[in-house]
Coordinates of C-alpha atoms (C1' of nucleotides) in Angstrom, one line a residue:
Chain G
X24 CA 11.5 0.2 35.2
X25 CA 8.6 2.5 37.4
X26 CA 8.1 -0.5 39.2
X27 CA 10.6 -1.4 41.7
X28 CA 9.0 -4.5 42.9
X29 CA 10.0 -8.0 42.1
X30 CA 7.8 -9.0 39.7
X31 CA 7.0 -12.8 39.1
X32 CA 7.5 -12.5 34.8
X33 CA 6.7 -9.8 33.1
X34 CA 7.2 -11.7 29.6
X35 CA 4.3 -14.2 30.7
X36 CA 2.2 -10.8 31.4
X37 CA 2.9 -9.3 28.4
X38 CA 1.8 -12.4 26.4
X39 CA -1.3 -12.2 28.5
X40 CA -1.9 -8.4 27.9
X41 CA -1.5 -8.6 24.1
X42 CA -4.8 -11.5 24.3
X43 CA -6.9 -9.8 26.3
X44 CA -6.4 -6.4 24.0
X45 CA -7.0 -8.1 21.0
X46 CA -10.0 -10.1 22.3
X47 CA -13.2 -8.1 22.2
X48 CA -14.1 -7.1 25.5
X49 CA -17.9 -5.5 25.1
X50 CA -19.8 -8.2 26.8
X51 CA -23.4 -8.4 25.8
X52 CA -24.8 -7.4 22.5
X53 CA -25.7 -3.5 23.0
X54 CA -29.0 -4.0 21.5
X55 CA -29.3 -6.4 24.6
X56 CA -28.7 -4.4 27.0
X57 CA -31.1 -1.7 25.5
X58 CA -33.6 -4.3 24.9
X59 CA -32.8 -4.9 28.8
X60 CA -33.2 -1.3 30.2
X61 CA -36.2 -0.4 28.1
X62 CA -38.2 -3.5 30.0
X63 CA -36.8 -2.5 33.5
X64 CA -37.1 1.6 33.5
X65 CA -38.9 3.8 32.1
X66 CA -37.4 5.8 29.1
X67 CA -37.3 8.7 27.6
X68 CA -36.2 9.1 24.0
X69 CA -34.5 12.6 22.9
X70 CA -33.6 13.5 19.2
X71 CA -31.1 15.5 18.8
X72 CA -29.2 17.6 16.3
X73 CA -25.0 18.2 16.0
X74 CA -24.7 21.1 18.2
X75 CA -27.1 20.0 20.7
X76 CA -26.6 19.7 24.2
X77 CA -27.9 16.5 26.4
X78 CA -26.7 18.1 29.2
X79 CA -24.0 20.8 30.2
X80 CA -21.9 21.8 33.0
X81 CA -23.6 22.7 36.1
X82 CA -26.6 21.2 35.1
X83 CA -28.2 19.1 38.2
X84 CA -27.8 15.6 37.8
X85 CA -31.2 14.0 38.2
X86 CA -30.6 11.7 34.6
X87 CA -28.5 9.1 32.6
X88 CA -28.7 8.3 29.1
X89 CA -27.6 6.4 26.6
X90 CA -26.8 6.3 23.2
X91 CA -29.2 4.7 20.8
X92 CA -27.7 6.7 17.5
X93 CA -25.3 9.0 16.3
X94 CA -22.2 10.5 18.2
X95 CA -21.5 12.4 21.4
X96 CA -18.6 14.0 22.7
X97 CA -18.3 14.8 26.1
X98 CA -16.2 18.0 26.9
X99 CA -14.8 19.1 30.3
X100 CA -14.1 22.3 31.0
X101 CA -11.6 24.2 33.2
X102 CA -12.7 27.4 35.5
X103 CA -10.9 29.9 33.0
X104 CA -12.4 28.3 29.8
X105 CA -9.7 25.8 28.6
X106 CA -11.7 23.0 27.0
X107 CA -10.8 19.1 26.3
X108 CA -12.7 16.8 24.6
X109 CA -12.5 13.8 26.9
X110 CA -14.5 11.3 25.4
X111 CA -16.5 10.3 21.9
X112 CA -19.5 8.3 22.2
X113 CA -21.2 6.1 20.9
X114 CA -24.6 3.8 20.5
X115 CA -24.7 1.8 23.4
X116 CA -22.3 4.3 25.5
X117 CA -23.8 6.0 28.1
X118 CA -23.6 10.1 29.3
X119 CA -24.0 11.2 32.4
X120 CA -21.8 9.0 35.1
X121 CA -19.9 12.4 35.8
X122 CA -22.8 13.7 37.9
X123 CA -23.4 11.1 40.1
X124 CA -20.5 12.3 42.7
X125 CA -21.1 16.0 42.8
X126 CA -24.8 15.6 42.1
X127 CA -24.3 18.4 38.9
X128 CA -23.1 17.0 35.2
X129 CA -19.1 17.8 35.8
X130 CA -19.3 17.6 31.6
X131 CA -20.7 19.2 28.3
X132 CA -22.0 16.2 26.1
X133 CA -22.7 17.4 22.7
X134 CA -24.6 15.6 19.9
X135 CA -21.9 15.7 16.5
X136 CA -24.5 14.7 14.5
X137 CA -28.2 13.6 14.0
X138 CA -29.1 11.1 16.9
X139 CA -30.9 9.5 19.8
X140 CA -30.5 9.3 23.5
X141 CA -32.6 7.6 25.7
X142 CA -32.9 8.7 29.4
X143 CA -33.6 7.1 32.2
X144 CA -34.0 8.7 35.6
X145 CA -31.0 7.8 37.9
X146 CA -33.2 6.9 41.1
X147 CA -36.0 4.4 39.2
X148 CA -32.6 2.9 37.7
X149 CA -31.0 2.4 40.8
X150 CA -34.3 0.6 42.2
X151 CA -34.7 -1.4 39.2
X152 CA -30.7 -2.5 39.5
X153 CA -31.3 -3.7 43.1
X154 CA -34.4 -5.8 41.8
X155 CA -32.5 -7.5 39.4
X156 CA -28.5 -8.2 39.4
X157 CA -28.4 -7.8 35.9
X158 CA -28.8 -4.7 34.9
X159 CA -26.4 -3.8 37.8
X160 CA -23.7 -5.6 36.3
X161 CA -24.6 -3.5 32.8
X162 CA -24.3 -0.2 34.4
X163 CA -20.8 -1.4 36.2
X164 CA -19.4 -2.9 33.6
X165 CA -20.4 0.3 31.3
X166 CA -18.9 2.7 33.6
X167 CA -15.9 0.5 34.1
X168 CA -15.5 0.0 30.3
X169 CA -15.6 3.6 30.3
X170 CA -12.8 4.2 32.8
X171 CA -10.8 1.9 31.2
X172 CA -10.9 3.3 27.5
X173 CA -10.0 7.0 29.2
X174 CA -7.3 5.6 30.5
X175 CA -6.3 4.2 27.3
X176 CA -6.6 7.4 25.5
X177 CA -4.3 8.9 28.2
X178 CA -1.6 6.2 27.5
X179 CA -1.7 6.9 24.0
X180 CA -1.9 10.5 24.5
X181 CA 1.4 10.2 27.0
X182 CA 3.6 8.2 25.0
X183 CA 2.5 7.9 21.3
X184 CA 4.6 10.6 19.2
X185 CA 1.4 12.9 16.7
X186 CA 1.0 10.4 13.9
X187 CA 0.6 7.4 16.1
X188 CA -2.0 8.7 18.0
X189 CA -4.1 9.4 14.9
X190 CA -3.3 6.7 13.5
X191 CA -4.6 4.7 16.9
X192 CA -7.4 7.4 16.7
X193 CA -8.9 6.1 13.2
X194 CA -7.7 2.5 14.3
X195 CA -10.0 2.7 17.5
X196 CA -12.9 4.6 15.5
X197 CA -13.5 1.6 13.2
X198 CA -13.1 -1.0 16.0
X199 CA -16.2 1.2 17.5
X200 CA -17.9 1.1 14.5
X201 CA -17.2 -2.7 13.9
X202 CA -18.1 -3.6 17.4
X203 CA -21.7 -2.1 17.0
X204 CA -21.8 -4.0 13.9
X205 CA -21.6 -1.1 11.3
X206 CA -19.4 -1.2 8.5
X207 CA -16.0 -0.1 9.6
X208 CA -14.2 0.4 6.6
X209 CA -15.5 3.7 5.6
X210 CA -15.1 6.1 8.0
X211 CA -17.5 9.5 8.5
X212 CA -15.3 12.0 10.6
X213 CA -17.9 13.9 12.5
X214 CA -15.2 16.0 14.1
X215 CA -13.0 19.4 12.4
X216 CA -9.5 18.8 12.5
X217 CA -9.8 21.4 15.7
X218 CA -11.8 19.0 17.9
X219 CA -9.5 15.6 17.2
X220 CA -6.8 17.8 17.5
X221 CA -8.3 18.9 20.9
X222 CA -9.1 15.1 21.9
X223 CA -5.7 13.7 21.0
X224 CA -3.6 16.7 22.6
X225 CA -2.4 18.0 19.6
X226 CA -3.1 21.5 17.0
X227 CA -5.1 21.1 14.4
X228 CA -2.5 21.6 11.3
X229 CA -0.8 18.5 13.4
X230 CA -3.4 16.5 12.3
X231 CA -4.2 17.5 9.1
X232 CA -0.5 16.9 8.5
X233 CA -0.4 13.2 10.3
X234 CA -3.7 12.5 7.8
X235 CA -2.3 13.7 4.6
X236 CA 1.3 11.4 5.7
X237 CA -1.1 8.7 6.6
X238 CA -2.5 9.0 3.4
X239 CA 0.8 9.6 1.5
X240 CA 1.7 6.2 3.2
X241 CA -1.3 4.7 1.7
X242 CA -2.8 3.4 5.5
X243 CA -5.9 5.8 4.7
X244 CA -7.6 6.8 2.0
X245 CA -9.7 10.2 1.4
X246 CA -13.4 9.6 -0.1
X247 CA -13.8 11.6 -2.9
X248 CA -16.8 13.4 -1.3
X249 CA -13.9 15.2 0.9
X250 CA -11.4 15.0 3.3
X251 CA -13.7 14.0 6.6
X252 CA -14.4 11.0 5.1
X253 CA -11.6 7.9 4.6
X254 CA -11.5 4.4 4.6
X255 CA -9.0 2.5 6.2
X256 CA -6.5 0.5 3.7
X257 CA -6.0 -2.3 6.4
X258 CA -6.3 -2.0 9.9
X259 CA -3.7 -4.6 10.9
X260 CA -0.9 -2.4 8.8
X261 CA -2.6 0.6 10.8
X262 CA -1.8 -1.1 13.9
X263 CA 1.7 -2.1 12.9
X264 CA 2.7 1.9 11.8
X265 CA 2.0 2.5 15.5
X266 CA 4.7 0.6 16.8
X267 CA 6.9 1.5 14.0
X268 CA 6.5 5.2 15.3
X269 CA 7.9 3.8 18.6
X270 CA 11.2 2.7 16.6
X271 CA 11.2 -0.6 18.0
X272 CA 12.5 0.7 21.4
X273 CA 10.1 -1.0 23.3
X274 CA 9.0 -3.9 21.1
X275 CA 12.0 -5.5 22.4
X276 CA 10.4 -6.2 26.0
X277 CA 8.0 -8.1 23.8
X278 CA 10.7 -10.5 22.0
X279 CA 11.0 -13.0 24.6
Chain W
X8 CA -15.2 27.7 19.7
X9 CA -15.4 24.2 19.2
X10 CA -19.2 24.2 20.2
X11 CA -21.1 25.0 17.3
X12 CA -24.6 25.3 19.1
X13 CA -26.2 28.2 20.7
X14 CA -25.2 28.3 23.8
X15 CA -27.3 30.1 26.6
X16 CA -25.0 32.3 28.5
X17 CA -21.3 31.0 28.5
X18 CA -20.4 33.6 31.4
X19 CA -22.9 32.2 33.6
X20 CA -21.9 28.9 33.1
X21 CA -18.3 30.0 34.0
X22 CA -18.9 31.5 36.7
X23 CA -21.2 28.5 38.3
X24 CA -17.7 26.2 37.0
X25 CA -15.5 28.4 39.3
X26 CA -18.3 27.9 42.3
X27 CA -18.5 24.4 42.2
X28 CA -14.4 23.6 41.1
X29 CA -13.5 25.9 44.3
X30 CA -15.8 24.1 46.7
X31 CA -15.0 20.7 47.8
X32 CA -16.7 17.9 46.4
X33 CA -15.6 15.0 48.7
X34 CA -19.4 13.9 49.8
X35 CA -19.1 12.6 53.4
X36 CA -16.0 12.0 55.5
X37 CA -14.3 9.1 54.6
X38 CA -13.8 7.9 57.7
X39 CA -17.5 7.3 58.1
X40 CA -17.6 6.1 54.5
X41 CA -15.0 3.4 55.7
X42 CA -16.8 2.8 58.8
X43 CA -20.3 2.3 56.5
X44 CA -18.6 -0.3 54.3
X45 CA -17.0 -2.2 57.1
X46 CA -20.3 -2.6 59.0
X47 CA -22.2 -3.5 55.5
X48 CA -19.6 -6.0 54.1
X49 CA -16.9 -8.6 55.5
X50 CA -13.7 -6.8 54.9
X51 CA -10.0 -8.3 54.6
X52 CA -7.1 -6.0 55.6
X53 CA -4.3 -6.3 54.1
X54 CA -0.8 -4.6 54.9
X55 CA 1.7 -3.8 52.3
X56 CA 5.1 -2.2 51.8
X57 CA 6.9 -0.2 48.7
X58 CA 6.3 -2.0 45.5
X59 CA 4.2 -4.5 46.5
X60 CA 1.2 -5.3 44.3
X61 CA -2.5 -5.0 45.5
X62 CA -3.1 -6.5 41.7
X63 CA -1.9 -6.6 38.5
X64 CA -2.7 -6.3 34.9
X65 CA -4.4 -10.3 33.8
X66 CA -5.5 -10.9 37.2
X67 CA -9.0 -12.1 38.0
X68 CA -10.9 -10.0 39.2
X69 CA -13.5 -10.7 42.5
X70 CA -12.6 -7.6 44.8
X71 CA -12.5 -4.0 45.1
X72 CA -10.2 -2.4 47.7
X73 CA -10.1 0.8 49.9
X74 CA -7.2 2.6 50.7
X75 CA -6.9 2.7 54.0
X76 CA -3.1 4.8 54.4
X77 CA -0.8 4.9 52.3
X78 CA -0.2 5.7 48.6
X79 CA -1.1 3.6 45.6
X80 CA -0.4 4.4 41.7
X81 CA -2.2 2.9 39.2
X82 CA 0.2 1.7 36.1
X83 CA -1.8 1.1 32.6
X84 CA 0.0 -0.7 30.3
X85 CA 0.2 -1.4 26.8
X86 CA 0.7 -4.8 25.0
X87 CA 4.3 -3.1 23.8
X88 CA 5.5 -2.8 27.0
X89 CA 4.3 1.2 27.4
X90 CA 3.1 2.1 30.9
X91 CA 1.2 4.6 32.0
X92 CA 0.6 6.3 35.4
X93 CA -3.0 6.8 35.3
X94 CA -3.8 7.5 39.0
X95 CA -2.6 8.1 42.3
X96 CA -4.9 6.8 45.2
X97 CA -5.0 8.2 48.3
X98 CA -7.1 7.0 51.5
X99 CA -10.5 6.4 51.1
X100 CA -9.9 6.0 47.2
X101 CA -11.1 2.8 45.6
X102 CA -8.7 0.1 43.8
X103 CA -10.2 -2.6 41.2
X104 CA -13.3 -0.7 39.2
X105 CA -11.2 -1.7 36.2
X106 CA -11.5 -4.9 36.5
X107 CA -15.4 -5.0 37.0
X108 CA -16.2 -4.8 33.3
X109 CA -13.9 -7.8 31.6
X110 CA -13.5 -9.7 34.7
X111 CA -9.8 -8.7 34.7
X112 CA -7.9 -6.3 35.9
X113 CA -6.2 -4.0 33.4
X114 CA -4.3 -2.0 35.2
X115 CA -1.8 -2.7 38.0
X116 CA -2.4 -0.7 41.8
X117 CA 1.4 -0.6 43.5
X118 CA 1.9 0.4 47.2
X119 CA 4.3 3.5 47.2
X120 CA 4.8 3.1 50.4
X121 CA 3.8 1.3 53.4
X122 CA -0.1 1.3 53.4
X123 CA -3.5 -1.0 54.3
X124 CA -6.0 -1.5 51.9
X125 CA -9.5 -2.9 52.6
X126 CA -10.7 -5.6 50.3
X127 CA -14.1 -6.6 50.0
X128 CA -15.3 -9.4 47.2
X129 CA -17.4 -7.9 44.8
X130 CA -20.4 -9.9 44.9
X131 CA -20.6 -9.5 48.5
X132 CA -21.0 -5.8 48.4
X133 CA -23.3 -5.6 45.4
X134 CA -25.6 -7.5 47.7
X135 CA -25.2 -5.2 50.4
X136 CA -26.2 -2.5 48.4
X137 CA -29.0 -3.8 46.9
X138 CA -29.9 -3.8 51.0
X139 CA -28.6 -0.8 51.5
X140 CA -28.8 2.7 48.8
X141 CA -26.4 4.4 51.0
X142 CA -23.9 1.8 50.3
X143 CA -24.7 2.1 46.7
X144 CA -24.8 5.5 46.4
X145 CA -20.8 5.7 47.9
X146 CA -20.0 3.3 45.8
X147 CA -21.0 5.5 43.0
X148 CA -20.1 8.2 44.2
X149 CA -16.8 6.8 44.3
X150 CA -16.5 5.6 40.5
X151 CA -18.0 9.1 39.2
X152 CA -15.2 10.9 41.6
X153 CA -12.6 8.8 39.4
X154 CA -13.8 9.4 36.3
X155 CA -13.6 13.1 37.0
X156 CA -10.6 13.6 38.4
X157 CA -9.2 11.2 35.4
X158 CA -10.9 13.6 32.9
X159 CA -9.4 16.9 34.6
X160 CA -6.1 14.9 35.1
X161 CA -6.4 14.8 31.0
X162 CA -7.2 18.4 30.9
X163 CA -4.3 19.1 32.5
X164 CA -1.7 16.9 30.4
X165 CA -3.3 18.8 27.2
X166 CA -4.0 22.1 28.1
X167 CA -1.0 23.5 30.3
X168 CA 2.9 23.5 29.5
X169 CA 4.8 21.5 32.2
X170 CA 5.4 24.2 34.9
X171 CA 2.2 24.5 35.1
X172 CA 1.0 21.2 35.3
X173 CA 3.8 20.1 38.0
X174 CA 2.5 23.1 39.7
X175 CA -1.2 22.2 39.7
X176 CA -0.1 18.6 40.7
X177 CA 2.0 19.9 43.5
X178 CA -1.3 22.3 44.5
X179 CA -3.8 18.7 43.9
X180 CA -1.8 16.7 46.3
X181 CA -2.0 19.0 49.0
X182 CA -5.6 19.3 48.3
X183 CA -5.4 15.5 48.6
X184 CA -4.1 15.6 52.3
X185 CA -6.3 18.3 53.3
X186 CA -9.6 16.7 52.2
X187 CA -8.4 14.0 54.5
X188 CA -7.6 16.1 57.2
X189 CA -4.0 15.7 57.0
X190 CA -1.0 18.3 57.0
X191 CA -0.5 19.7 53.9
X192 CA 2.3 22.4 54.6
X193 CA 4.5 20.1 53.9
X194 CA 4.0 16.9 51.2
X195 CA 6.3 14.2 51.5
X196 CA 6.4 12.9 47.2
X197 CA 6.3 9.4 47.4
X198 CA 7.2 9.2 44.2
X199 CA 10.6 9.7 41.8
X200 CA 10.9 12.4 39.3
X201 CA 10.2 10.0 36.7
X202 CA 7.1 8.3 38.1
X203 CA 5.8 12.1 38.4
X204 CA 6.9 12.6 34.9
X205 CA 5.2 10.0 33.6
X206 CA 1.9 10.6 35.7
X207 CA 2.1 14.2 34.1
X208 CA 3.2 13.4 30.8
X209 CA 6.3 14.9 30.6
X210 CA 10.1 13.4 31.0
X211 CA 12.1 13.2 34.2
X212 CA 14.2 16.1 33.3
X213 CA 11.4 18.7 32.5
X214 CA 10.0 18.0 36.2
X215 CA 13.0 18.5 37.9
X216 CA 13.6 21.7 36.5
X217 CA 10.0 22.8 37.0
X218 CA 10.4 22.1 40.4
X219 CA 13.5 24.0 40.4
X220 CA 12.4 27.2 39.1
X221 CA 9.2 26.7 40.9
X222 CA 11.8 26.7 44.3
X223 CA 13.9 29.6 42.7
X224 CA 10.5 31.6 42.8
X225 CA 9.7 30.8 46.1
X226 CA 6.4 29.0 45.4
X227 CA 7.5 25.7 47.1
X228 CA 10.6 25.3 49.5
X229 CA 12.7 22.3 49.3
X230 CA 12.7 20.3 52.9
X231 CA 15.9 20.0 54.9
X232 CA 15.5 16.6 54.6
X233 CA 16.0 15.9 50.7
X234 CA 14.3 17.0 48.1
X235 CA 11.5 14.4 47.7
X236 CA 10.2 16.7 50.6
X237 CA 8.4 20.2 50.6
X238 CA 6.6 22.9 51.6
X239 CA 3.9 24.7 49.1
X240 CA 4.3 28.5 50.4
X241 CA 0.8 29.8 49.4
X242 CA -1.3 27.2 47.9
X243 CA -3.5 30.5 46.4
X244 CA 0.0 31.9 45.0
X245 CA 0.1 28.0 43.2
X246 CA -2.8 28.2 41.5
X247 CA -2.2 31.8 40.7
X248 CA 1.2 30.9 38.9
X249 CA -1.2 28.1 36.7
X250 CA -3.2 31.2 34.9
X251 CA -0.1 32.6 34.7
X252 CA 1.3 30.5 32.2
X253 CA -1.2 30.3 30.2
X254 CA -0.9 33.9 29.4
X255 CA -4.0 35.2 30.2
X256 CA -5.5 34.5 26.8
X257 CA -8.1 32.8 28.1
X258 CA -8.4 34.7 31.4
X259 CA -10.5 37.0 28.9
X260 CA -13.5 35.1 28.9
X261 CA -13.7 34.9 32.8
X262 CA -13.2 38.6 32.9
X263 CA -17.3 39.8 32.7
Chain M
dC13 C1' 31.6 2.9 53.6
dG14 C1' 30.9 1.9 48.8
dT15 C1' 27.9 1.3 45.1
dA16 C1' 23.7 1.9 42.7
dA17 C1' 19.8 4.8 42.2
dA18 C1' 17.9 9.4 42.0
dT19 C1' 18.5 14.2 41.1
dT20 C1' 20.2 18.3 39.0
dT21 C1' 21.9 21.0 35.4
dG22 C1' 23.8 22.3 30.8
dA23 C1' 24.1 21.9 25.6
dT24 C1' 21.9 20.3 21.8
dA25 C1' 18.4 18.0 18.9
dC26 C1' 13.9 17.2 17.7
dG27 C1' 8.8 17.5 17.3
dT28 C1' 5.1 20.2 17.7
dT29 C1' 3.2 24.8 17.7
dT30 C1' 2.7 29.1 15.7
dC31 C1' 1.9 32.2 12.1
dA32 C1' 0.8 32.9 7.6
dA33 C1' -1.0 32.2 3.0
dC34 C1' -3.8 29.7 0.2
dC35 C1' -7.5 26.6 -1.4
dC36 C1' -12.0 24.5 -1.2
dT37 C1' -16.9 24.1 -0.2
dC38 C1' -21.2 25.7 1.0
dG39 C1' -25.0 28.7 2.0
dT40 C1' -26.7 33.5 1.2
dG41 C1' -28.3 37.4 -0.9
dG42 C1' -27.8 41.0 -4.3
Chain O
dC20 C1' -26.7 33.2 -11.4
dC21 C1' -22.8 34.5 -9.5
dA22 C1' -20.4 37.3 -6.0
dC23 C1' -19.4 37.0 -1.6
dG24 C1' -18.0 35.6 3.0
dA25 C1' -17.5 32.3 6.6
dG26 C1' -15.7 28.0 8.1
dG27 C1' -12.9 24.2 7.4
dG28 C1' -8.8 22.2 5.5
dT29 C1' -3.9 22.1 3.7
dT30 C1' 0.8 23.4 3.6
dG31 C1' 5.2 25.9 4.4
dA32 C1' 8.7 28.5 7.3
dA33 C1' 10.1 29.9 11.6
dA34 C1' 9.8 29.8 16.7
dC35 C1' 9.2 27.5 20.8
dG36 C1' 9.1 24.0 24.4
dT37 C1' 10.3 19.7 25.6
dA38 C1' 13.2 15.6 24.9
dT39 C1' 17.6 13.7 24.6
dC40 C1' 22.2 13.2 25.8
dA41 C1' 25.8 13.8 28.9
dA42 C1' 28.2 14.9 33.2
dA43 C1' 28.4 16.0 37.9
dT44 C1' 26.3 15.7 42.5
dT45 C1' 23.5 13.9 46.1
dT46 C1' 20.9 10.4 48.3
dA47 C1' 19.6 5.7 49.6
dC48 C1' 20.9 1.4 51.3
dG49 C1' 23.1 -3.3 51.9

DNA sequence: CGTAAATTTGATACGTTTCAACCCTCGTGG
DNA sequence: CCACGAGGGTTGAAACGTATCAAATTTACG
């Protein structure tokens, strides 16, 4: 419909898209790829507590680092103090890429939890990188992953109605977990109600409200140690109440 | 609020926000920057019209590209036929950094108008980089810009009500043009009221009467010539109007 | 020119926000 | 030990902004 061009067949390209999304696109091992930067450049590991700060706004940008453990979300900030969480992340994710343009960190990243970064200076990494190919194609391919997934999160943030999008929240959060190899089916919220509210464009009531109907449903269920922990009934069924909150409009483009 | 750490002095740190937001970013010209790559790297020019595809969602992926003129949108699209405006490139703006990670793209770049783009194979240019730092160092440069204006893009979509956000749009495009030394008195949309829509999360509708009230209060003027044309009046008035609506709750913590 | 697409505008419906009250947990200090 | 307060979470009712639906008008284009 945006797109005004003849287009060779959109069913075949649909058919393709639906693959490639369910296929798991992280391409080495992240223990790898750490195993990989901790041999080429020199590191630096940082432990950090929730609240911390690996770096903040303004900050110059001399540093990358990456996640070894725990979670990080990164929050930009507007000029009159409007804040958005713009991304959550996690071991094998890296912090930082939003200084290299403007030679400051553009971001706040902001341990949620108990963890480890490791940092690497910017400059050795870029000498190491023309050395060897390799890690080069790490450090793309992470901050084209990471482009990717923000653009995902505006998608769902642009045309998913409130309950979809925490479903798909909680959906993607266990894929992240399962994808490092960590058990996926319990899930530890390391976020308030505020901050996922905040993330997903949405109040916080709204998602208290979209948790307790997911949980009404029977898609999630509360740990008894309290309401930021859940576990996820079945993810496929998670995945299927997300289209169901589309009302079928657009599945039809999909049927045939 | 949402930061639960100490934090050293949030006024400072606003104030250093509204230095470096206000001051443009854009390293060197990007005519030299064009110049640099097509000196450093063979480069394929290619010339396209309204609609047509520089790639598409599936493809695989072996090039970037470089706008050369023209307009581009970048569509995201989800496996149930949702799509998603995630970007508008103008000259000097890189296509393809999606596809680096998986191989593929996963988004589709359309011409919005007539308009060349440069292509260079990938490979090719991460060997000329590994010659050359300056190379590599735009072509960083040039991701971590994205990712930036993506994440403000976001901050936008969740953080101001639709006059707002058509109005910071309308004040970003001419920003566009004028970091590339063009006219941007008047700004020539390239695109309909529902690709705008979508780009800003909002329905066709809602942007057309943003823009009308946004005429009726003499911050833009309509062109003679249609009203896909016009003039912003006072690009300072703009971004005035954008505090405006939020209210000036959260003008309070930039006041001191 | 005539037809399809794009735009504007109004009336109404809907989903999310706002405001408010209440509950729970947890850490602190009398 | 328990009272207390602060922060986080839930839930309801009403208000608000945007979406939806519909109709009329303008624009683009073969």
């Amino acid at each position: 419909m945006l797109n005004t061009a003849t287009q060779a067949s959109s069913a075949a390209r649909l058919a393709a898209l639906q693959e490639s999304s369910s296929q798991q696109a992280s391409s080495r091992p992240i223990a790898e790829a750490l195993k990989l930067i901790e041999a080429a450049v020199p590191v630096t590991r940082r432990l950090l507590h929730a609240g911390d700060k690996v770096y903040e706004v303004g900050e110059r940008f001399h540093n990358l680092h990456i996640v070894h453990s725990g979670l990080f979300k990164l929050v930009n900030l507007a000029a009159d103090g409007r804040e958005q969480v713009v991304g959550l992340q996690f071991k094998g994710d890296w912090l930082g890429f939003d200084g290299i343009a403007a030679g400051r960190y553009n971001c706040d990243a902001i341990a949620m939890d108990i963890g480890e970064v490791w940092t690497v200076a910017y400059d050795a990494l870029l000498q190491a990188c023309a050395r060897n190919p390799v890690l080069m194609t790490l450090l793309h391919g992470a901050m084209s992953r990471e482009m990717t997934r923000d653009r995902d999160a505006l998608l769902s943030i642009c045309t998913l109605p409130a309950d979809a999008r925490v479903a798909e929240f909680l959906h993607n959060w266990a894929r992240s977990l399962s994808d490092r190899g960590m058990r996926a089916d319990q899930i530890m919220l390391r976020l308030t109600r505020a901050e996922i509210g905040n993330y997903l464009g949405m109040k916080l009531e709204t998602v208290s409200r979209a948790l307790s109907r997911l949980a009404k449903d029977g898609l999630i269920r509360f740990s008894d140690s309290g309401r930021r922990e859940l576990a996820i009934t079945n993810a496929q069924v998670l995945e299927a109440f997300v289209q169901r909150c589309l009302g079928a409009d657009e599945a039809v483009l999909n049927c045939h």
